[in-house]
mmCIF file with all atom_site columns, C-alpha atoms in Angstrom:
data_model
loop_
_atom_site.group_PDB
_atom_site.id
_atom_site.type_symbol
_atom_site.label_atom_id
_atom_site.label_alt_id
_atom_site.label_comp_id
_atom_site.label_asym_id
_atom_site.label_entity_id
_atom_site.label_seq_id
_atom_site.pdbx_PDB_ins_code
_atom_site.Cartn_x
_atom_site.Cartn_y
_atom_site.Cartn_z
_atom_site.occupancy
_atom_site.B_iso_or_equiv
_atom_site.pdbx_formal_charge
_atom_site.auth_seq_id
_atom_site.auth_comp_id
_atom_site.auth_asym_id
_atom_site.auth_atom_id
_atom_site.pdbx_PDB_model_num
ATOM 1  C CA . UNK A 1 1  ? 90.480  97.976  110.738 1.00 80.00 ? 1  UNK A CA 1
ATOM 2  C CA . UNK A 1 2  ? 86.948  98.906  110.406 1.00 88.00 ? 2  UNK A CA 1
ATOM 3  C CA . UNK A 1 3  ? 86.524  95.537  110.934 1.00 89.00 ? 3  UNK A CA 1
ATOM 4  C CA . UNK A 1 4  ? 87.081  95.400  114.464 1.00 90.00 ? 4  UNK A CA 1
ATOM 5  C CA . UNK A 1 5  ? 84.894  94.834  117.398 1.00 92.00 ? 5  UNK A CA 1
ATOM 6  C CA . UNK A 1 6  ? 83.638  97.468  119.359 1.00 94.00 ? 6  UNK A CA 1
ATOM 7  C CA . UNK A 1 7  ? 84.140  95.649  122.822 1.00 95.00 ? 7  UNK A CA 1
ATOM 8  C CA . UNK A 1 8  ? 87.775  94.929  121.334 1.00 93.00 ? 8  UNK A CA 1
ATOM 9  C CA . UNK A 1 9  ? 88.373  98.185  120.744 1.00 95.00 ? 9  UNK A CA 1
ATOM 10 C CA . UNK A 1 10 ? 87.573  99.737  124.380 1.00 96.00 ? 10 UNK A CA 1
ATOM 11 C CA . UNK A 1 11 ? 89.942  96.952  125.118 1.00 96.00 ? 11 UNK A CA 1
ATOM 12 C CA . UNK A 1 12 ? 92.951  98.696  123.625 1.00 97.00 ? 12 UNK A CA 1
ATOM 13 C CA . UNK A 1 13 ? 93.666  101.503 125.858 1.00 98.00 ? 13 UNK A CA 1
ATOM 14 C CA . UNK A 1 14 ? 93.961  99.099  129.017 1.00 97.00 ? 14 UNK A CA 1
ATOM 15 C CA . UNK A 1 15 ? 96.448  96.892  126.544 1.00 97.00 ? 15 UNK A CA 1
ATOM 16 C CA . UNK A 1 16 ? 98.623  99.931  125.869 1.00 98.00 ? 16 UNK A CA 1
ATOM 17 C CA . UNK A 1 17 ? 98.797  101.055 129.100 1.00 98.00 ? 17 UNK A CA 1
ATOM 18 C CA . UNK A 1 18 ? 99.917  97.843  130.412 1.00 97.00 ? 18 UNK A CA 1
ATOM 19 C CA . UNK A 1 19 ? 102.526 97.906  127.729 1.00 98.00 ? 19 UNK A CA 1
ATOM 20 C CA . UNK A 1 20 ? 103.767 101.452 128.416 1.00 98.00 ? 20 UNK A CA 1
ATOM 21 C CA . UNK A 1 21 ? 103.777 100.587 132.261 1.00 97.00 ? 21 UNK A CA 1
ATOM 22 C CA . UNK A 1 22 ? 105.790 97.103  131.843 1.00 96.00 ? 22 UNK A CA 1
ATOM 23 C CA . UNK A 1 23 ? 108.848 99.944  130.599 1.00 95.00 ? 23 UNK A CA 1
ATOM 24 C CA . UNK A 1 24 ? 110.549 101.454 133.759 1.00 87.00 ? 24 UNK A CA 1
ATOM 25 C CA . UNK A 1 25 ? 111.726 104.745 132.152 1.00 91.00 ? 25 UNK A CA 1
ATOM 26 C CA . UNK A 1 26 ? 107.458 105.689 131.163 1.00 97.00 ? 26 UNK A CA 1
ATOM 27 C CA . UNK A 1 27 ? 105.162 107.505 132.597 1.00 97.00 ? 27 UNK A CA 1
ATOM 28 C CA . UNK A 1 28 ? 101.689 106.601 130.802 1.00 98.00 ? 28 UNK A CA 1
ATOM 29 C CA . UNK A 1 29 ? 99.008  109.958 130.467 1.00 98.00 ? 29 UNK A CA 1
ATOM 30 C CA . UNK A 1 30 ? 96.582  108.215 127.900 1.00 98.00 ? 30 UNK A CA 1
ATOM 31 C CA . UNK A 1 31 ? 95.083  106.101 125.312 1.00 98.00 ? 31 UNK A CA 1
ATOM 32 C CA . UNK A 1 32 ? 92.060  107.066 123.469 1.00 98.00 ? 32 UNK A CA 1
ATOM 33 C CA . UNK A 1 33 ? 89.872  105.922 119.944 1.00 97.00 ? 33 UNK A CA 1
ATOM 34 C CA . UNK A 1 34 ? 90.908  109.315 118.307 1.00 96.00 ? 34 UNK A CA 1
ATOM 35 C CA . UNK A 1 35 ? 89.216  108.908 114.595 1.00 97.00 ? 35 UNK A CA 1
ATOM 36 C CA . UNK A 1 36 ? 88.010  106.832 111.715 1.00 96.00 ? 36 UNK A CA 1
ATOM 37 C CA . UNK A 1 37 ? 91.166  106.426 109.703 1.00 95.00 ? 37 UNK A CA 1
ATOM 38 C CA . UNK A 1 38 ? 91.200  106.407 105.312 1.00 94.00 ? 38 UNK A CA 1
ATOM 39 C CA . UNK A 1 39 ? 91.134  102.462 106.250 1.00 92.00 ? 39 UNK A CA 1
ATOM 40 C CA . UNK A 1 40 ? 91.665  102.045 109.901 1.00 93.00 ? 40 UNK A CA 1
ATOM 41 C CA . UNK A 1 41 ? 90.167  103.158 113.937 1.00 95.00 ? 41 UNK A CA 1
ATOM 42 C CA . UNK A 1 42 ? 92.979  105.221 114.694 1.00 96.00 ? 42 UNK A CA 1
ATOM 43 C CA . UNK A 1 43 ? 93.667  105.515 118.697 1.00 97.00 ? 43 UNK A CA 1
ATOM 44 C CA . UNK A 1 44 ? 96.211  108.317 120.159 1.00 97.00 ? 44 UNK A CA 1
ATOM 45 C CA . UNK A 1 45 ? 98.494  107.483 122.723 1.00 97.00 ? 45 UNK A CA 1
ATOM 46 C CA . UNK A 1 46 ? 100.567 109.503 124.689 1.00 98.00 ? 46 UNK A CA 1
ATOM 47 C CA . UNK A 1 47 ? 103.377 108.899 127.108 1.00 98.00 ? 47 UNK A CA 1
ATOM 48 C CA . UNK A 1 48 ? 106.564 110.067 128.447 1.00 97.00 ? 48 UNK A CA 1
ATOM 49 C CA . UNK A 1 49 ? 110.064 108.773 128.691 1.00 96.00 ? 49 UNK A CA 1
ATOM 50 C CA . UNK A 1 50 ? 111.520 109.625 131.859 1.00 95.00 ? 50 UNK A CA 1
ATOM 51 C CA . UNK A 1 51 ? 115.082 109.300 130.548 1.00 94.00 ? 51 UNK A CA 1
ATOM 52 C CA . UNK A 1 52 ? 116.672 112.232 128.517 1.00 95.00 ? 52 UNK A CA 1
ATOM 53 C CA . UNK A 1 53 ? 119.065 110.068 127.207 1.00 96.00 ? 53 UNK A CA 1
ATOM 54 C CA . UNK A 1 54 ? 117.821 109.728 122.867 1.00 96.00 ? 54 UNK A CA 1
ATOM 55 C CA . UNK A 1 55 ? 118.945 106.420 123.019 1.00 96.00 ? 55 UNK A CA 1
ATOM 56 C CA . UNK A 1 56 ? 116.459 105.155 125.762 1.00 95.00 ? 56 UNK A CA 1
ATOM 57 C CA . UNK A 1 57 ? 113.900 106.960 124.639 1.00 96.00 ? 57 UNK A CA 1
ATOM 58 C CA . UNK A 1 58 ? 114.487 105.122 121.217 1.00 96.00 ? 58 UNK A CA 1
ATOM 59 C CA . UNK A 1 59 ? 114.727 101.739 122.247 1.00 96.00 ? 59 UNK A CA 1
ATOM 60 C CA . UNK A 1 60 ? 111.807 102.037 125.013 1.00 97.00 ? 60 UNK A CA 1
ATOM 61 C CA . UNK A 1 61 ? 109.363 103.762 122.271 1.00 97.00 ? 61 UNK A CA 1
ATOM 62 C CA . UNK A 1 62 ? 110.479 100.801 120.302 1.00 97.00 ? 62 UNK A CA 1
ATOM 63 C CA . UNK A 1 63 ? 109.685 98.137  122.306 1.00 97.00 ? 63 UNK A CA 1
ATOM 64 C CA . UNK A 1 64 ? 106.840 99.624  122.789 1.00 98.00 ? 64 UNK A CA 1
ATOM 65 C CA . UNK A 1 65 ? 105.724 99.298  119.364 1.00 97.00 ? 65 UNK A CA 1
ATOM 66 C CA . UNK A 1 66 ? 106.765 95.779  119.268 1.00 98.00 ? 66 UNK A CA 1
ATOM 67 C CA . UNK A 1 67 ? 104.755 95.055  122.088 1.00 98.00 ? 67 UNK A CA 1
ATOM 68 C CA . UNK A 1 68 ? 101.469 96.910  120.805 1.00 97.00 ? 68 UNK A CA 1
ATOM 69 C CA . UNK A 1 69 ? 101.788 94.829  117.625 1.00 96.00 ? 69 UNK A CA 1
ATOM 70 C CA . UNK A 1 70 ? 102.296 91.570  119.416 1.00 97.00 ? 70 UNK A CA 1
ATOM 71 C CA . UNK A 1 71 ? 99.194  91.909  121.170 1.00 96.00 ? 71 UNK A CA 1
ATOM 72 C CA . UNK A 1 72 ? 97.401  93.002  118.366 1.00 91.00 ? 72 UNK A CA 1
ATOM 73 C CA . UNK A 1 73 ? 98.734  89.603  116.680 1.00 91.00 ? 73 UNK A CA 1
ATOM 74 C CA . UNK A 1 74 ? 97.596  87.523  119.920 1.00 90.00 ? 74 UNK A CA 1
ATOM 75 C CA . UNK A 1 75 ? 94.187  89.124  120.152 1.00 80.00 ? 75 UNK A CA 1
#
């Protein structure tokens, strides 16, 4: 949210990346603050699934998520 701090938020691309990275079928390229969001500091991230298998790529982009909300939560 716009409420967020600016140090906290040139925290968040080292977070994700450590995230992507924990998954062994990624291959992290980036995290960046993209754009002030309608109501939120929108960052894109980009990274690839090494599998070609749907399935892993679901789960892993999944957990993923999970884990980018988590630390969200806990920070």
């Amino acid at each position: 949210t716009y409420a967020a701090k600016r140090e906290d938020l040139k925290r968040i691309p080292e977070i994700v990346r450590g995230i992507v990275e924990k998954e062994g079928s990624t291959q992290f390229d980036r995290c960046h603050f993209f754009r002030y969001g309608a109501s939120s500091l929108d960052f894109d991230v980009v990274y690839f699934i090494t599998s070609p298998d749907y399935k892993v790529y679901a789960e892993t982009h999944e957990r993923v998520l999970y884990g980018i909300h988590e630390a969200f939560e806990d920070n």
